């Protein structure tokens, strides 16, 4: 006898991790099903400091705090009305779940994820309606940031995942939080502030310790301790791709760590200053090497720091719509259509390219190969120059750049942006999100970030190349061979790609992407991925900073001067 028709309903439940007895709070969104019909399962996870969806109708805590709808969460809500069982859960230590936040430890949070899948297969009231293939359930994932991390770590520890859609998440937490062991202290402080409210201060002490080590790094001359960097590596997908764990600074082979067999749609923001484009490209490279089908969409936005980036949200903004190959897609609908393809076998109307970089609201670029600067697309150019390090760079930047006219421009620009934000809320013809939080976000970000970046960072522009014609773009990951020398044996400098417009104005640090270099010597490295439309007469250059506010308390303790030289491959393409 076939199963009867099933009505839609939402209810709360609890899964228990059998290893330590910790309870994980769930919201189960049950689909409406016809008699005999079955449905795949989607797990939805929230971002760091967030909480699960209360039901399929209300906004999540993360959406309320950040100022509006987030596509991955909206896709989870819609999935419940589109023939999916959806389980949204409070990650360990957050919301109503027990335990302590362990920063996605595979042995802890990974076991929580397996416990949720076990509950769905063994205890969920309508478990017989789960779509299965030879007893194996069809399982997908949705979520952003920490909610993207659970998908990659979950797929690494549990083979029941078939298709995942991680949005703005990490490949290697060492690189995310302390590239070249220079701590992103601004983001460290922000993550602690985001995590405390819904965790009730149940954060892993490692996070507090890492922040403290970063804050005192100018005094110690060091970054993170070995114990912390080992933990960060072990909580990263890269450790599974490598098949290794870190112990006391040594890498040890671990046969239980393998690249998962799971298809993935990776969405990452080019403007994301926490988890940048490079992380998604390296996740894609590793997953494809294991035979998985992977698509990458590089959005315009992502994690952002208040005051330092021009967005309409607090801490995070996702592109609500994506313009791909001449068509505009709602991001939530695109994510759900991709899961329909992978979990229900519904071929999408239009295929998603292997790599898509959203250049602006009207233009996208599509690539078959990873867009990493190799010299095949765009010039490889040499550069040389000097820059100041430490707080001296900040002081000289203010004295050199901030004339009375520039400071007046900063004041008037801030006032204009604030007035525009208020008018958007009260303009009935052009409504904002309708949230008080959205207005707060716009007022917080009213400072013109390019001017503020110049004021707070200083920096030296080393010319690279002048753009000769319109309709070009830099898009992808520049690659550099760079040599740093100077009186200090262990200087800290920060580098990124900048542009000077032919029409004048502020020098722009592209997508606010900057990475540190610790120590003197020669090295080959990737710069942070960027995307920016270029015009004839624009001049691209290497921005070299001795201090940058994204890294706040991480800089050379003793000011000085460094010489930098080398060559860089710029990924430049024709937009047409």
Coordinates of C-alpha atoms in Angstrom, one line a residue:
X1 CA 0.0 0.0 0.0
X2 CA 1.4 3.4 -0.9
X3 CA 1.9 6.1 1.7
X4 CA -1.0 8.5 2.2
X5 CA -0.8 12.2 1.3
X6 CA 1.3 14.2 3.7
X7 CA 0.4 17.7 5.0
X8 CA 3.0 20.5 5.4
X9 CA 3.9 21.4 9.0
X10 CA 6.8 22.8 11.0
X11 CA 7.9 21.5 14.4
X12 CA 10.8 21.4 16.8
X13 CA 12.9 18.4 17.7
X14 CA 16.2 17.5 19.2
X15 CA 19.1 15.3 18.0
X16 CA 21.6 14.0 20.5
X17 CA 25.3 13.6 19.7
X18 CA 26.0 10.0 21.1
X19 CA 29.7 10.9 21.8
X20 CA 29.0 13.4 24.5
X21 CA 25.2 13.6 24.9
X22 CA 24.9 17.2 23.7
X23 CA 21.5 18.1 22.4
X24 CA 21.2 19.9 19.0
X25 CA 18.0 21.9 18.6
X26 CA 16.2 21.4 15.3
X27 CA 13.4 23.0 13.3
X28 CA 11.9 20.4 11.0
X29 CA 10.0 21.9 8.0
X30 CA 7.9 19.1 6.5
X31 CA 6.8 19.3 2.9
X32 CA 3.3 18.7 1.5
X33 CA 3.5 15.4 -0.4
X34 CA 1.1 13.5 -2.6
X35 CA 0.3 9.9 -1.8
X36 CA 3.3 7.8 -2.4
X37 CA 5.6 10.8 -3.0
X38 CA 9.0 11.1 -1.3
X39 CA 11.3 14.0 -0.8
X40 CA 15.0 14.7 -0.4
X41 CA 16.4 16.2 2.8
X42 CA 18.2 19.6 3.1
X43 CA 20.2 20.6 6.1
X44 CA 20.3 24.3 6.7
X45 CA 22.9 25.9 9.0
X46 CA 23.3 29.5 10.2
X47 CA 26.2 31.9 10.3
X48 CA 28.5 32.5 13.2
X49 CA 26.5 34.1 16.0
X50 CA 23.2 33.2 14.3
X51 CA 20.4 30.7 15.1
X52 CA 18.2 28.3 13.2
X53 CA 15.0 29.2 11.3
X54 CA 12.0 29.2 13.7
X55 CA 9.7 28.1 10.8
X56 CA 9.3 28.5 7.1
X57 CA 7.7 32.0 7.4
X58 CA 9.8 34.0 9.8
X59 CA 13.2 35.6 9.3
X60 CA 16.3 34.2 11.0
X61 CA 18.1 36.0 13.8
X62 CA 21.0 36.6 11.3
X63 CA 18.7 38.2 8.8
X64 CA 17.2 40.5 11.4
X65 CA 20.5 41.5 12.8
X66 CA 22.2 42.1 9.4
X67 CA 19.3 44.0 7.9
X68 CA 17.4 41.8 5.4
X69 CA 16.8 38.6 3.6
X70 CA 19.8 36.3 3.0
X71 CA 19.5 34.1 -0.2
X72 CA 20.7 30.8 1.3
X73 CA 18.2 31.2 4.2
X74 CA 15.4 32.2 1.8
X75 CA 16.3 29.1 -0.4
X76 CA 15.8 26.9 2.7
X77 CA 12.4 28.4 3.4
X78 CA 11.3 27.9 -0.2
X79 CA 12.6 24.4 -0.3
X80 CA 10.1 23.4 2.4
X81 CA 7.3 24.5 0.0
X82 CA 9.0 22.9 -3.0
X83 CA 9.0 19.2 -2.0
X84 CA 12.0 19.0 0.5
X85 CA 12.3 18.0 4.1
X86 CA 14.3 20.9 5.6
X87 CA 16.1 20.6 8.9
X88 CA 17.4 24.0 10.2
X89 CA 19.5 23.6 13.3
X90 CA 21.2 25.6 16.0
X91 CA 24.9 24.8 15.6
X92 CA 26.6 23.6 18.8
X93 CA 26.9 26.3 21.4
X94 CA 24.4 28.7 19.7
X95 CA 20.8 29.2 20.3
X96 CA 19.0 26.3 22.0
X97 CA 21.7 23.8 21.3
X98 CA 24.0 22.6 24.1
X99 CA 27.7 22.4 24.3
X100 CA 30.4 24.9 23.5
X101 CA 31.2 26.4 20.1
X102 CA 34.3 24.4 19.0
X103 CA 34.8 26.3 15.6
X104 CA 33.7 23.4 13.4
X105 CA 35.9 20.7 14.9
X106 CA 35.2 17.6 12.7
X107 CA 35.3 15.3 15.8
X108 CA 32.7 17.5 17.6
X109 CA 30.5 19.6 15.2
X110 CA 31.1 17.0 12.5
X111 CA 29.7 14.4 14.8
X112 CA 26.7 16.7 15.5
X113 CA 25.9 16.7 11.8
X114 CA 26.0 13.0 11.5
X115 CA 23.8 12.8 14.6
X116 CA 21.2 15.0 12.8
X117 CA 21.2 12.7 9.8
X118 CA 20.9 9.7 12.0
X119 CA 17.9 11.3 13.7
X120 CA 16.3 12.0 10.4
X121 CA 16.7 8.4 9.2
X122 CA 15.8 6.7 12.5
X123 CA 13.6 9.0 14.5
X124 CA 11.9 11.6 12.3
X125 CA 8.2 10.9 12.3
X126 CA 7.8 10.8 8.5
X127 CA 11.3 9.3 7.9
X128 CA 9.8 6.7 5.5
X129 CA 9.0 9.5 3.1
X130 CA 12.7 10.5 2.7
X131 CA 13.9 10.0 -0.9
X132 CA 16.5 7.3 -0.9
X133 CA 18.6 5.4 -3.4
X134 CA 19.2 1.8 -2.2
X135 CA 18.7 3.0 1.4
X136 CA 20.9 6.0 1.1
X137 CA 19.1 9.3 1.6
X138 CA 19.4 12.1 -0.9
X139 CA 20.9 14.9 1.2
X140 CA 21.7 18.5 0.4
X141 CA 23.0 21.5 2.3
X142 CA 22.4 25.3 2.4
X143 CA 24.0 28.0 4.5
X144 CA 26.4 30.9 4.6
X145 CA 29.7 31.5 6.3
X146 CA 29.7 29.2 9.4
X147 CA 26.7 27.6 7.7
X148 CA 28.8 27.0 4.6
X149 CA 31.6 25.5 6.8
X150 CA 29.2 22.9 8.3
X151 CA 28.5 21.7 4.8
X152 CA 32.1 21.2 3.7
X153 CA 33.1 19.6 7.1
X154 CA 29.9 17.6 7.2
X155 CA 30.5 16.2 3.7
X156 CA 34.1 15.4 4.7
X157 CA 33.0 13.3 7.8
X158 CA 29.7 11.9 6.5
X159 CA 29.3 10.4 3.0
X160 CA 25.5 10.8 3.0
X161 CA 25.7 14.3 1.5
X162 CA 25.1 14.4 -2.2
X163 CA 25.0 18.1 -3.1
X164 CA 26.0 21.2 -1.1
X165 CA 25.7 25.0 -1.6
X166 CA 28.3 26.6 0.7
X167 CA 28.1 30.4 0.5
X168 CA 31.1 32.5 1.6
X169 CA 33.0 30.0 3.6
X170 CA 36.6 28.8 4.2
X171 CA 39.1 26.5 2.7
X172 CA 41.8 27.0 5.3
X173 CA 41.1 28.9 8.5
X174 CA 44.8 29.7 9.0
X175 CA 44.6 31.7 5.8
X176 CA 41.2 33.1 6.6
X177 CA 42.0 34.5 10.0
X178 CA 45.8 35.0 9.9
X179 CA 47.4 34.9 6.4
X180 CA 51.2 34.6 6.7
X181 CA 50.4 34.4 10.5
X182 CA 49.4 38.1 10.6
X183 CA 46.1 38.2 12.5
X184 CA 43.0 39.9 11.1
X185 CA 42.3 41.5 14.5
X186 CA 39.4 43.6 13.2
X187 CA 37.6 40.4 12.1
X188 CA 38.7 38.6 15.3
X189 CA 37.0 41.2 17.4
X190 CA 33.9 41.2 15.2
X191 CA 33.6 37.4 15.4
X192 CA 33.8 37.5 19.1
X193 CA 31.2 40.2 19.2
X194 CA 28.9 38.3 16.8
X195 CA 29.3 35.0 18.7
X196 CA 28.7 36.1 22.3
X197 CA 25.0 37.1 22.2
X198 CA 23.5 33.8 20.9
X199 CA 26.1 31.5 22.4
X200 CA 25.8 33.0 25.9
X201 CA 29.6 33.3 26.0
X202 CA 30.0 29.6 25.2
X203 CA 32.8 30.2 22.7
X204 CA 35.9 28.0 22.5
X205 CA 38.5 29.8 24.6
X206 CA 40.8 29.4 21.6
X207 CA 38.9 32.2 19.9
X208 CA 39.6 34.6 22.8
X209 CA 43.2 33.5 23.0
X210 CA 43.7 34.0 19.2
X211 CA 42.3 37.5 19.4
X212 CA 44.6 38.3 22.4
X213 CA 47.6 36.9 20.6
X214 CA 46.7 39.1 17.6
X215 CA 46.3 42.2 19.7
X216 CA 49.6 41.9 21.4
X217 CA 51.5 40.8 18.3
X218 CA 53.2 44.2 17.8
X219 CA 54.8 43.6 21.3
X220 CA 55.6 39.9 20.8
X221 CA 56.7 40.1 17.2
X222 CA 54.7 36.9 16.6
X223 CA 51.3 35.9 15.3
X224 CA 49.3 33.0 16.4
X225 CA 50.8 30.2 18.5
X226 CA 51.4 26.8 17.0
X227 CA 48.6 25.2 19.1
X228 CA 46.1 27.6 17.6
X229 CA 47.3 27.3 14.0
X230 CA 47.1 23.5 14.4
X231 CA 43.5 23.7 15.5
X232 CA 42.6 26.0 12.7
X233 CA 44.1 23.7 10.1
X234 CA 42.3 20.6 11.6
X235 CA 39.0 22.5 11.4
X236 CA 39.4 23.2 7.7
X237 CA 38.5 21.3 4.5
X238 CA 42.1 21.6 3.4
X239 CA 43.2 19.1 6.0
X240 CA 40.8 16.5 4.4
X241 CA 42.1 17.4 0.9
X242 CA 45.6 16.9 2.2
X243 CA 44.7 13.7 4.2
X244 CA 46.6 15.0 7.2
X245 CA 46.2 16.4 10.7
X246 CA 48.4 18.9 12.5
X247 CA 50.0 17.9 15.8
X248 CA 52.6 20.0 17.6
X249 CA 53.5 21.8 14.4
X250 CA 53.9 18.5 12.4
X251 CA 51.6 17.2 9.7
X252 CA 50.7 13.6 10.2
X253 CA 48.9 11.4 7.6
X254 CA 45.4 10.4 8.6
X255 CA 43.6 7.8 6.5
X256 CA 40.2 9.0 7.8
X257 CA 40.7 12.4 6.2
X258 CA 39.7 12.2 2.5
X259 CA 38.3 14.6 0.0
X260 CA 34.5 14.0 0.0
X261 CA 32.4 12.7 -2.9
X262 CA 29.9 15.5 -3.1
X263 CA 28.9 17.9 -5.9
X264 CA 29.0 21.6 -5.0
X265 CA 27.8 25.0 -6.0
X266 CA 30.2 27.5 -4.3
X267 CA 29.2 31.1 -4.0
X268 CA 31.8 33.5 -2.7
X269 CA 32.1 37.3 -2.6
X270 CA 34.9 39.1 -4.4
X271 CA 34.3 41.9 -1.8
X272 CA 34.5 39.5 1.1
X273 CA 37.3 40.5 3.4
X274 CA 37.0 37.5 5.7
X275 CA 36.6 34.5 3.3
X276 CA 37.9 35.8 -0.1
X277 CA 37.5 34.5 -3.6
X278 CA 40.8 32.5 -3.3
X279 CA 39.2 30.1 -0.8
X280 CA 36.3 29.1 -3.1
X281 CA 38.7 28.6 -6.0
X282 CA 40.9 26.3 -3.9
X283 CA 37.9 24.4 -2.6
X284 CA 36.7 23.9 -6.2
X285 CA 40.1 22.8 -7.4
X286 CA 40.3 20.1 -4.6
X287 CA 36.8 18.9 -5.0
X288 CA 37.1 18.6 -8.8
X289 CA 40.3 16.7 -8.5
X290 CA 38.3 14.0 -6.6
X291 CA 35.8 13.7 -9.5
X292 CA 33.1 16.0 -8.2
X293 CA 31.0 18.3 -10.3
X294 CA 31.6 21.9 -9.1
X295 CA 30.4 25.3 -10.1
X296 CA 31.8 28.6 -8.7
X297 CA 29.9 31.9 -8.7
X298 CA 31.9 34.9 -7.5
X299 CA 29.4 37.5 -6.2
X300 CA 30.1 41.2 -5.7
X301 CA 29.6 41.2 -1.9
X302 CA 30.2 39.1 1.2
X303 CA 31.5 39.6 4.8
X304 CA 32.3 43.2 5.4
X305 CA 33.6 45.4 8.2
X306 CA 31.5 48.4 9.3
X307 CA 32.9 51.8 8.2
X308 CA 35.4 50.2 5.8
X309 CA 33.2 48.9 3.1
X310 CA 30.2 50.4 1.2
X311 CA 27.3 48.1 1.7
X312 CA 23.7 48.3 3.0
X313 CA 24.1 45.6 5.7
X314 CA 25.9 45.0 8.9
X315 CA 28.7 42.4 8.8
X316 CA 27.4 40.6 5.7
X317 CA 25.7 41.3 2.4
X318 CA 24.9 38.7 -0.3
X319 CA 23.9 39.5 -3.8
X320 CA 20.1 39.1 -4.0
X321 CA 20.3 38.7 -7.7
X322 CA 23.0 37.5 -10.1
X323 CA 23.4 38.6 -13.7
X324 CA 24.8 35.6 -15.6
X325 CA 25.2 35.3 -19.4
X326 CA 22.6 38.0 -20.2
X327 CA 20.0 36.7 -17.7
X328 CA 19.2 37.9 -14.2
X329 CA 18.6 35.2 -11.6
X330 CA 17.3 35.6 -8.1
X331 CA 20.1 34.0 -6.0
X332 CA 17.8 32.0 -3.8
X333 CA 15.9 30.6 -6.8
X334 CA 19.2 29.7 -8.5
X335 CA 20.4 27.8 -5.4
X336 CA 17.2 25.9 -5.2
X337 CA 17.2 25.1 -9.0
X338 CA 20.7 23.7 -8.6
X339 CA 19.6 21.4 -5.8
X340 CA 16.6 20.3 -7.8
X341 CA 19.0 19.3 -10.5
X342 CA 21.3 17.4 -8.2
X343 CA 18.7 15.8 -5.8
X344 CA 15.6 15.5 -8.0
X345 CA 17.2 15.1 -11.4
X346 CA 15.5 18.2 -12.9
X347 CA 17.7 19.6 -15.6
X348 CA 17.9 23.4 -15.2
X349 CA 16.7 25.6 -18.0
X350 CA 20.2 27.0 -18.4
X351 CA 23.4 25.4 -17.2
X352 CA 25.6 27.2 -14.8
X353 CA 29.2 27.8 -16.1
X354 CA 32.1 26.3 -14.2
X355 CA 33.3 29.7 -13.1
X356 CA 31.3 33.0 -13.1
X357 CA 32.5 36.3 -11.8
X358 CA 29.8 38.9 -11.3
X359 CA 31.5 42.1 -12.4
X360 CA 28.6 44.5 -11.7
X361 CA 24.8 44.5 -11.7
X362 CA 24.7 44.1 -15.4
X363 CA 27.8 42.2 -16.4
X364 CA 29.4 38.8 -15.7
X365 CA 32.4 37.0 -17.0
X366 CA 32.5 33.2 -17.5
X367 CA 35.6 31.0 -17.4
X368 CA 36.2 27.3 -18.0
X369 CA 39.5 27.3 -16.1
X370 CA 40.3 28.9 -12.8
X371 CA 40.9 32.6 -13.3
X372 CA 44.4 32.8 -11.7
X373 CA 47.0 35.1 -13.1
X374 CA 49.5 33.1 -15.1
X375 CA 50.5 35.6 -17.8
X376 CA 48.2 33.9 -20.4
X377 CA 45.5 36.6 -19.9
X378 CA 46.8 40.0 -19.3
X379 CA 50.3 41.4 -18.8
X380 CA 53.1 40.2 -16.4
X381 CA 54.8 43.4 -15.3
X382 CA 57.7 44.3 -13.1
X383 CA 57.5 46.7 -10.1
X384 CA 59.9 48.3 -7.6
X385 CA 59.6 50.9 -4.9
X386 CA 59.8 51.8 -1.2
X387 CA 57.2 52.0 1.5
X388 CA 57.0 52.7 5.2
X389 CA 56.0 50.1 7.8
X390 CA 54.2 50.2 11.1
X391 CA 52.2 53.1 12.5
X392 CA 54.6 55.5 10.6
X393 CA 52.7 54.7 7.4
X394 CA 49.4 55.7 9.0
X395 CA 50.9 59.0 10.3
X396 CA 52.6 59.9 7.0
X397 CA 49.4 58.9 5.1
X398 CA 47.4 61.4 7.1
X399 CA 49.9 64.2 6.8
X400 CA 50.6 63.6 3.1
X401 CA 47.1 62.9 1.8
X402 CA 44.5 64.6 4.1
X403 CA 44.5 68.2 3.1
X404 CA 41.7 70.4 4.3
X405 CA 39.8 69.9 1.1
X406 CA 40.0 66.1 1.4
X407 CA 38.8 66.2 5.0
X408 CA 36.0 68.5 3.9
X409 CA 35.2 66.0 1.2
X410 CA 35.0 63.2 3.8
X411 CA 32.6 65.2 5.9
X412 CA 30.3 66.3 3.1
X413 CA 30.4 62.8 1.6
X414 CA 29.4 61.3 4.9
X415 CA 26.5 63.8 5.3
X416 CA 25.2 63.1 1.8
X417 CA 25.4 59.3 2.2
X418 CA 23.5 59.5 5.6
X419 CA 20.8 61.7 4.1
X420 CA 20.4 59.4 1.2
X421 CA 20.1 56.4 3.5
X422 CA 17.3 58.1 5.5
X423 CA 15.5 59.1 2.3
X424 CA 15.6 55.5 1.0
X425 CA 13.7 54.3 4.1
X426 CA 11.0 56.9 3.9
X427 CA 10.7 57.1 0.1
X428 CA 7.6 54.9 -0.7
X429 CA 8.6 54.6 -4.3
X430 CA 12.0 53.2 -3.5
X431 CA 11.7 51.3 -0.3
X432 CA 14.7 49.9 1.5
X433 CA 14.3 46.6 3.3
X434 CA 11.9 48.1 5.8
X435 CA 14.1 47.2 8.7
X436 CA 15.4 49.5 11.4
X437 CA 18.6 47.4 11.2
X438 CA 19.0 48.2 7.5
X439 CA 18.8 52.0 8.3
X440 CA 21.4 51.6 11.0
X441 CA 23.7 49.7 8.6
X442 CA 23.5 52.4 6.1
X443 CA 24.2 55.1 8.6
X444 CA 27.2 53.1 10.0
X445 CA 28.5 52.8 6.5
X446 CA 27.8 56.4 5.5
X447 CA 31.5 57.3 5.7
X448 CA 32.8 57.2 2.1
X449 CA 35.0 54.1 2.4
X450 CA 37.5 55.0 -0.3
X451 CA 38.3 58.3 1.5
X452 CA 38.4 56.6 4.8
X453 CA 40.6 53.9 3.5
X454 CA 43.1 56.5 2.4
X455 CA 42.8 58.3 5.8
X456 CA 43.3 55.2 7.9
X457 CA 45.8 53.3 5.7
X458 CA 48.1 55.7 4.0
X459 CA 49.9 53.3 1.6
X460 CA 52.2 53.6 -1.5
X461 CA 51.0 53.2 -5.1
X462 CA 53.6 51.3 -7.3
X463 CA 52.5 51.7 -10.9
X464 CA 52.0 48.5 -12.9
X465 CA 50.2 49.2 -16.2
X466 CA 48.0 51.7 -17.9
X467 CA 44.7 50.4 -19.5
X468 CA 44.7 51.4 -23.2
X469 CA 41.0 50.8 -24.1
X470 CA 37.5 50.5 -22.6
X471 CA 35.6 47.3 -22.0
X472 CA 38.2 45.5 -20.1
X473 CA 38.2 44.1 -16.6
X474 CA 40.6 42.7 -14.1
X475 CA 39.0 39.5 -12.8
X476 CA 40.5 36.6 -10.8
X477 CA 43.6 36.1 -8.7
X478 CA 46.8 38.0 -9.5
X479 CA 50.0 36.1 -8.9
X480 CA 53.2 37.8 -7.8
X481 CA 56.9 37.0 -7.2
X482 CA 57.9 39.6 -4.7
X483 CA 61.0 40.5 -2.7
X484 CA 61.0 42.5 0.5
X485 CA 64.1 44.0 2.0
X486 CA 65.0 46.6 4.6
X487 CA 66.6 47.3 8.0
X488 CA 64.0 45.2 9.9
X489 CA 64.5 41.5 9.4
X490 CA 60.8 40.8 10.1
X491 CA 58.8 43.6 8.7
X492 CA 55.0 43.4 8.1
X493 CA 53.6 44.9 4.9
X494 CA 50.2 44.6 3.3
X495 CA 49.6 44.5 -0.5
X496 CA 46.7 44.6 -2.9
X497 CA 45.8 45.8 -6.3
X498 CA 44.8 49.5 -6.7
X499 CA 43.5 51.7 -9.5
X500 CA 43.9 55.3 -10.3
X501 CA 41.2 56.7 -12.5
X502 CA 42.2 58.8 -15.4
X503 CA 39.6 61.4 -14.3
X504 CA 41.4 61.7 -10.9
X505 CA 39.9 61.2 -7.5
X506 CA 40.9 58.8 -4.8
X507 CA 43.1 55.8 -5.4
X508 CA 40.9 52.8 -5.0
X509 CA 42.0 49.5 -3.3
X510 CA 40.1 47.1 -5.5
X511 CA 37.3 45.3 -3.6
X512 CA 39.0 46.2 -0.3
X513 CA 41.3 43.2 -0.8
X514 CA 44.6 43.3 0.9
X515 CA 46.9 40.6 2.2
X516 CA 49.9 40.7 4.6
X517 CA 53.5 39.7 4.0
X518 CA 55.5 38.9 7.1
X519 CA 59.3 39.0 7.0
X520 CA 62.0 39.9 4.5
X521 CA 63.0 37.8 1.5
X522 CA 61.7 36.6 -1.8
X523 CA 58.5 34.6 -2.2
X524 CA 55.9 33.6 -4.8
X525 CA 52.3 34.2 -3.7
X526 CA 48.7 34.8 -4.7
X527 CA 47.2 38.2 -4.1
X528 CA 43.6 38.3 -3.0
X529 CA 41.1 37.8 -5.9
X530 CA 39.5 40.9 -7.4
X531 CA 37.0 42.0 -10.1
X532 CA 36.7 45.5 -11.5
X533 CA 35.7 47.1 -14.7
X534 CA 38.5 49.1 -16.3
X535 CA 38.4 52.1 -18.6
X536 CA 40.9 53.6 -21.0
X537 CA 43.5 55.6 -19.1
X538 CA 43.1 53.8 -15.8
X539 CA 46.3 52.9 -14.1
X540 CA 46.7 49.7 -12.1
X541 CA 49.2 49.6 -9.4
X542 CA 50.4 47.5 -6.4
X543 CA 49.2 49.1 -3.2
X544 CA 51.8 48.6 -0.4
X545 CA 50.8 49.5 3.2
X546 CA 52.7 49.4 6.4
X547 CA 49.4 49.5 8.3
X548 CA 45.8 48.5 7.4
X549 CA 42.7 48.8 9.5
X550 CA 41.4 45.3 8.5
X551 CA 44.4 44.0 10.5
X552 CA 43.9 46.8 13.2
X553 CA 46.5 45.7 15.8
X554 CA 48.8 43.6 13.6
X555 CA 51.7 45.7 12.2
X556 CA 55.4 46.2 12.6
X557 CA 56.1 47.4 16.1
X558 CA 59.1 49.4 15.0
X559 CA 58.4 51.8 12.1
X560 CA 60.8 51.7 9.2
X561 CA 61.2 51.5 5.5
X562 CA 61.2 48.6 3.1
X563 CA 62.1 48.1 -0.5
X564 CA 59.8 45.9 -2.6
X565 CA 60.4 44.6 -6.0
X566 CA 59.3 41.8 -8.3
X567 CA 56.8 40.9 -11.0
X568 CA 53.1 40.3 -11.1
X569 CA 50.7 38.5 -13.5
X570 CA 47.4 40.4 -13.8
X571 CA 44.3 38.5 -15.0
X572 CA 42.8 41.1 -17.5
X573 CA 40.1 40.2 -19.9
X574 CA 37.9 41.8 -22.5
X575 CA 34.4 42.3 -21.1
X576 CA 32.9 41.7 -24.5

